[in-house]
Amino acid sequence: MSTYAVGDLQGCLASFERLAARLPGATRFVFVGDLVNRGPQSLATLRHVKSLAEADRAVAVLGNHDLHLLAVAAGIRPVHRSDTLQEILDAPDRDELLDWLRALPLAHREQGVLFIHAGVLPDWDADKTLELSDEVRRRLAAHDHEAFLREMYGNEPARWSESLSGHDRLRCVVNALTRVRMLFTDGMMHLKHKDASVRAPAGLVPWFDHPQRATRGTPVVFGHWSTEGLVMRDDVIGLDTGCVWGGQLTAMRLEDRALFQVDCPPSQAPGD
C-alpha cells in the first residue's frame, strides 16, 4: 500500500475524491492539517478523513483551522464570516467528530519523514518536535481542554525557551506548528506575514531556511502556506497549493516523491 501526503483540504472533499481516484494502487494518506473550513464540504470532509483513519488508511495532524473549529465549538471564538463550520456544529455526530479531532497530534513521523501543518522552530529536532506535539495533544484530549483553548490564542511568547511553562509553553508550540511561516534571524516567530516569502520584509527568513534549523537532514512535509505554493527540496516539502482558492490539491507519494494534482474550483477569494 502506497502512502500519500496530502495538502490542505479545507473542506474540499470533492477535489480530494477526484485526486484519490487518480492515485494508483492501494492508498493510505497523511493529511498535513486544515481538514476543514473555507471550503464547501467541511462536515463531509471531516467524516471522510475520520473514517479513513478508523480503517487504518489515514493519519492527520492538526492545523490552525481545525483548532479554530474546536475553539468555536467550545464557545471561545466567534464564527467568522468566511467560516464554513456551522454544519459541523449542528451535526448529530458533532461530539464524536470533535472528540476525534481533539485527539489528533500536531506532528507525526513515519518512514523517516516529519509531518506538521506550518513550521518548526530552529531549536527543535524531530524528536523534540514530536515530544512538544504530544504535550499539546495530551492537553487537548484532557477533560478540561476548554481551559487551554481559552488561553491558546495570542502571539506571545514569540521565542522558544525550554524554561517556558503552562499556557505560554503550549501556546508557543501551537503557534510554531500551526501558524508560523517566517522567522527573524534570531529565531523569533513573525506571525503576521501571509504572502510569499519573496515579498517578506527585510530581516525575515522562511522557517525552513533558518541557518540553525535542527531538523535539517530530516525531511519535513508541511502545508499552511498557499501563497508560497509547492515547495520540493531534499529535506522540506510544502504541499499547500491553494485548493480552496481555486488552485490545486496536491498529493506526494512518500516512496518516490511522485506528485499528483487536480485543479480545484474556487470556494473563496484568496486569503489565509
Short mmCIF file of C-alpha atoms in Angstrom, two decimals:
data_model
loop_
_atom_site.label_atom_id
_atom_site.label_comp_id
_atom_site.label_asym_id
_atom_site.label_seq_id
_atom_site.Cartn_x
_atom_site.Cartn_y
_atom_site.Cartn_z
CA MET A 1 0.00 0.00 0.00
CA SER A 2 1.47 3.34 -1.07
CA THR A 3 1.31 6.30 1.32
CA TYR A 4 0.48 9.77 0.04
CA ALA A 5 0.97 13.06 1.87
CA VAL A 6 -1.89 15.43 1.02
CA GLY A 7 -2.01 19.22 1.25
CA ASP A 8 -4.67 21.31 2.98
CA LEU A 9 -8.19 20.01 2.24
CA GLN A 10 -10.14 22.84 3.94
CA GLY A 11 -13.47 21.18 3.32
CA CYS A 12 -12.88 20.46 -0.39
CA LEU A 13 -13.95 16.81 -0.32
CA ALA A 14 -14.99 16.62 -3.98
CA SER A 15 -11.50 17.68 -5.04
CA PHE A 16 -9.94 15.09 -2.74
CA GLU A 17 -12.16 12.35 -4.13
CA ARG A 18 -11.11 13.25 -7.68
CA LEU A 19 -7.47 13.23 -6.62
CA ALA A 20 -7.78 9.92 -4.76
CA ALA A 21 -9.38 8.31 -7.83
CA ARG A 22 -6.22 9.13 -9.82
CA LEU A 23 -3.80 7.53 -7.37
CA PRO A 24 -2.53 4.11 -8.47
CA GLY A 25 -2.82 1.04 -6.28
CA ALA A 26 -3.99 0.71 -2.69
CA THR A 27 -3.68 4.01 -0.89
CA ARG A 28 -3.01 5.37 2.56
CA PHE A 29 -2.88 9.09 3.42
CA VAL A 30 -1.12 11.53 5.72
CA PHE A 31 -3.02 14.83 5.86
CA VAL A 32 -0.98 17.88 6.86
CA GLY A 33 -3.75 19.74 8.66
CA ASP A 34 -6.59 22.16 7.92
CA LEU A 35 -9.05 19.42 7.16
CA VAL A 36 -11.94 21.86 7.45
CA ASN A 37 -13.10 25.43 6.88
CA ARG A 38 -13.47 27.83 3.95
CA GLY A 39 -14.43 25.04 1.55
CA PRO A 40 -18.00 23.84 0.85
CA GLN A 41 -17.94 20.37 2.47
CA SER A 42 -16.37 20.72 5.90
CA LEU A 43 -18.67 18.22 7.60
CA ALA A 44 -18.38 15.58 4.87
CA THR A 45 -14.61 16.06 4.73
CA LEU A 46 -14.20 15.59 8.47
CA ARG A 47 -16.38 12.48 8.43
CA HIS A 48 -14.47 11.04 5.48
CA VAL A 49 -10.99 11.57 6.94
CA LYS A 50 -12.14 10.18 10.28
CA SER A 51 -13.49 7.05 8.55
CA LEU A 52 -10.19 6.60 6.70
CA ALA A 53 -8.27 6.93 9.97
CA GLU A 54 -10.51 4.39 11.70
CA ALA A 55 -9.82 1.98 8.83
CA ASP A 56 -6.04 2.49 9.34
CA ARG A 57 -5.83 4.24 5.98
CA ALA A 58 -5.04 7.76 7.18
CA VAL A 59 -3.21 9.86 9.73
CA ALA A 60 -3.79 13.60 10.17
CA VAL A 61 -2.14 16.42 12.07
CA LEU A 62 -4.00 19.46 13.34
CA GLY A 63 -3.92 22.78 11.51
CA ASN A 64 -4.94 26.24 12.62
CA HIS A 65 -8.41 25.93 11.06
CA ASP A 66 -9.01 22.65 12.87
CA LEU A 67 -8.07 24.33 16.16
CA HIS A 68 -10.36 27.23 15.26
CA LEU A 69 -13.23 24.76 14.92
CA LEU A 70 -12.52 23.38 18.39
CA ALA A 71 -12.43 26.88 19.86
CA VAL A 72 -15.67 27.89 18.11
CA ALA A 73 -17.40 24.70 19.27
CA ALA A 74 -16.34 25.47 22.84
CA GLY A 75 -17.82 28.98 22.60
CA ILE A 76 -14.39 30.59 22.93
CA ARG A 77 -14.04 32.03 19.41
CA PRO A 78 -16.73 33.60 17.22
CA VAL A 79 -17.69 32.20 13.85
CA HIS A 80 -16.01 34.28 11.16
CA ARG A 81 -17.85 35.47 8.07
CA SER A 82 -15.79 33.21 5.81
CA ASP A 83 -16.11 30.10 8.03
CA THR A 84 -17.91 27.00 6.76
CA LEU A 85 -18.18 25.26 10.12
CA GLN A 86 -21.85 25.58 11.04
CA GLU A 87 -22.84 22.24 9.53
CA ILE A 88 -20.32 20.53 11.83
CA LEU A 89 -21.60 22.43 14.86
CA ASP A 90 -25.18 21.36 14.00
CA ALA A 91 -24.36 17.74 13.11
CA PRO A 92 -25.84 14.88 15.17
CA ASP A 93 -22.36 13.34 15.42
CA ARG A 94 -20.77 16.66 16.37
CA ASP A 95 -19.35 15.48 19.70
CA GLU A 96 -17.89 12.31 18.21
CA LEU A 97 -16.20 14.30 15.45
CA LEU A 98 -14.81 16.93 17.82
CA ASP A 99 -13.52 14.31 20.27
CA TRP A 100 -11.71 12.59 17.42
CA LEU A 101 -10.24 15.89 16.25
CA ARG A 102 -9.01 16.83 19.73
CA ALA A 103 -7.07 13.57 19.93
CA LEU A 104 -5.01 14.29 16.81
CA PRO A 105 -1.34 15.30 17.12
CA LEU A 106 0.32 18.46 15.83
CA ALA A 107 3.25 16.45 14.45
CA HIS A 108 3.66 12.92 13.12
CA ARG A 109 6.64 10.88 11.90
CA GLU A 110 6.81 7.84 9.67
CA GLN A 111 9.22 6.49 7.08
CA GLY A 112 11.76 8.97 8.46
CA VAL A 113 9.59 11.93 7.46
CA LEU A 114 8.27 14.57 9.89
CA PHE A 115 4.76 15.89 9.14
CA ILE A 116 3.47 19.20 10.52
CA HIS A 117 0.98 21.83 9.43
CA ALA A 118 3.01 25.06 9.49
CA GLY A 119 6.60 25.19 10.76
CA VAL A 120 9.26 24.02 13.19
CA LEU A 121 11.41 26.32 15.32
CA PRO A 122 15.19 26.22 14.81
CA ASP A 123 15.95 24.74 18.25
CA TRP A 124 13.76 21.67 17.73
CA ASP A 125 14.96 18.49 16.11
CA ALA A 126 12.41 15.88 15.03
CA ASP A 127 12.36 14.11 18.41
CA LYS A 128 11.80 17.39 20.27
CA THR A 129 9.06 18.41 17.85
CA LEU A 130 7.19 15.16 18.48
CA GLU A 131 7.67 15.49 22.23
CA LEU A 132 6.20 19.00 22.23
CA SER A 133 3.37 17.95 19.94
CA ASP A 134 2.46 15.27 22.46
CA GLU A 135 2.35 17.83 25.27
CA VAL A 136 -0.30 19.75 23.35
CA ARG A 137 -2.17 16.60 22.32
CA ARG A 138 -2.48 15.44 25.92
CA ARG A 139 -3.77 18.85 26.98
CA LEU A 140 -6.34 18.98 24.17
CA ALA A 141 -7.55 15.46 24.98
CA ALA A 142 -7.98 16.24 28.70
CA HIS A 143 -11.44 16.62 30.19
CA ASP A 144 -10.76 20.29 30.95
CA HIS A 145 -9.43 21.10 27.47
CA GLU A 146 -11.59 24.22 27.26
CA ALA A 147 -9.35 25.93 29.79
CA PHE A 148 -6.44 25.51 27.38
CA LEU A 149 -8.47 26.60 24.36
CA ARG A 150 -9.25 29.87 26.17
CA GLU A 151 -5.52 30.56 26.52
CA MET A 152 -4.38 29.18 23.17
CA TYR A 153 -4.57 32.39 21.12
CA GLY A 154 -2.00 35.19 21.11
CA ASN A 155 1.37 35.92 19.54
CA GLU A 156 3.45 35.73 22.69
CA PRO A 157 5.83 34.27 23.61
CA ALA A 158 7.32 34.57 20.13
CA ARG A 159 10.62 32.99 21.09
CA TRP A 160 11.10 29.44 22.32
CA SER A 161 12.75 28.71 25.65
CA GLU A 162 12.89 25.42 27.46
CA SER A 163 12.03 27.37 30.60
CA LEU A 164 8.55 28.19 29.27
CA SER A 165 5.75 26.50 31.18
CA GLY A 166 1.99 26.27 31.35
CA HIS A 167 -0.13 28.02 28.75
CA ASP A 168 2.82 30.11 27.50
CA ARG A 169 4.76 26.97 26.61
CA LEU A 170 1.85 25.29 24.82
CA ARG A 171 0.85 28.49 23.01
CA CYS A 172 4.38 28.84 21.65
CA VAL A 173 4.28 25.24 20.40
CA VAL A 174 0.85 25.70 18.80
CA ASN A 175 1.93 28.90 17.05
CA ALA A 176 5.02 27.24 15.62
CA LEU A 177 3.39 24.02 14.46
CA THR A 178 0.14 25.52 13.13
CA ARG A 179 0.77 29.21 12.29
CA VAL A 180 4.37 30.24 11.63
CA ARG A 181 5.76 30.99 8.17
CA MET A 182 8.57 33.46 8.76
CA LEU A 183 11.25 33.87 11.43
CA PHE A 184 13.60 36.63 12.42
CA THR A 185 17.23 35.64 12.08
CA ASP A 186 17.43 35.21 15.88
CA GLY A 187 14.73 32.53 15.69
CA MET A 188 11.83 34.63 16.96
CA MET A 189 8.50 33.99 15.22
CA HIS A 190 6.91 36.60 12.95
CA LEU A 191 3.24 35.67 12.70
CA LYS A 192 1.78 38.46 10.56
CA HIS A 193 3.28 37.80 7.12
CA LYS A 194 0.95 35.66 4.97
CA ASP A 195 2.29 36.41 1.50
CA ALA A 196 5.05 34.54 -0.33
CA SER A 197 8.48 34.61 1.26
CA VAL A 198 9.96 36.69 -1.59
CA ARG A 199 7.68 39.54 -0.54
CA ALA A 200 8.57 39.39 3.16
CA PRO A 201 10.10 42.38 4.97
CA ALA A 202 13.85 42.53 5.29
CA GLY A 203 15.29 40.57 8.20
CA LEU A 204 12.85 37.66 7.89
CA VAL A 205 13.50 34.16 6.54
CA PRO A 206 11.15 31.23 5.91
CA TRP A 207 11.24 28.90 8.89
CA PHE A 208 12.76 26.16 6.72
CA ASP A 209 15.64 28.41 5.60
CA HIS A 210 16.82 29.38 9.06
CA PRO A 211 20.54 28.51 9.17
CA GLN A 212 20.35 26.92 12.63
CA ARG A 213 17.33 24.70 11.89
CA ALA A 214 17.88 21.49 13.84
CA THR A 215 15.59 19.50 11.53
CA ARG A 216 17.95 19.91 8.58
CA GLY A 217 18.60 16.43 7.29
CA THR A 218 15.12 15.24 8.31
CA PRO A 219 12.54 15.51 5.52
CA VAL A 220 9.72 17.78 6.75
CA VAL A 221 6.36 17.87 4.97
CA PHE A 222 4.05 20.82 5.70
CA GLY A 223 1.03 22.75 4.43
CA HIS A 224 -0.43 26.11 5.52
CA TRP A 225 1.39 28.36 3.04
CA SER A 226 -0.70 28.57 -0.11
CA THR A 227 0.94 31.84 -1.19
CA GLU A 228 4.32 30.09 -1.21
CA GLY A 229 2.91 27.23 -3.27
CA LEU A 230 4.58 23.92 -3.94
CA VAL A 231 7.98 23.52 -2.27
CA MET A 232 10.06 20.49 -3.27
CA ARG A 233 13.52 20.20 -1.72
CA ASP A 234 15.52 17.30 -0.37
CA ASP A 235 14.55 18.00 3.25
CA VAL A 236 11.44 20.18 3.01
CA ILE A 237 8.21 19.68 1.06
CA GLY A 238 5.34 22.19 1.09
CA LEU A 239 2.05 20.83 -0.24
CA ASP A 240 -0.48 23.64 0.21
CA THR A 241 -1.20 24.63 -3.37
CA GLY A 242 -4.35 26.62 -2.62
CA CYS A 243 -7.15 24.21 -3.44
CA VAL A 244 -9.76 26.24 -1.58
CA TRP A 245 -8.75 29.38 -3.50
CA GLY A 246 -9.07 27.72 -6.91
CA GLY A 247 -5.53 26.36 -7.09
CA GLN A 248 -4.70 22.69 -6.95
CA LEU A 249 -4.89 19.87 -4.44
CA THR A 250 -1.57 18.08 -4.24
CA ALA A 251 -0.55 14.61 -3.07
CA MET A 252 3.01 13.29 -2.88
CA ARG A 253 3.77 9.59 -2.79
CA LEU A 254 6.26 9.05 0.02
CA GLU A 255 8.01 6.09 -1.55
CA ASP A 256 9.33 8.01 -4.57
CA ARG A 257 8.09 11.61 -4.14
CA ALA A 258 5.93 11.39 -7.23
CA LEU A 259 3.40 14.23 -7.37
CA PHE A 260 -0.29 14.00 -8.23
CA GLN A 261 -2.52 17.06 -8.58
CA VAL A 262 -6.04 18.08 -9.55
CA ASP A 263 -7.35 21.53 -10.35
CA CYS A 264 -9.88 22.86 -7.84
CA PRO A 265 -12.86 25.18 -8.30
CA PRO A 266 -12.50 28.33 -6.19
CA SER A 267 -14.53 28.30 -2.97
CA GLN A 268 -13.48 31.73 -1.73
CA ALA A 269 -11.21 34.61 -2.71
CA PRO A 270 -7.55 34.05 -1.86
CA GLY A 271 -6.54 34.66 1.72
CA ASP A 272 -5.24 32.81 4.78
#
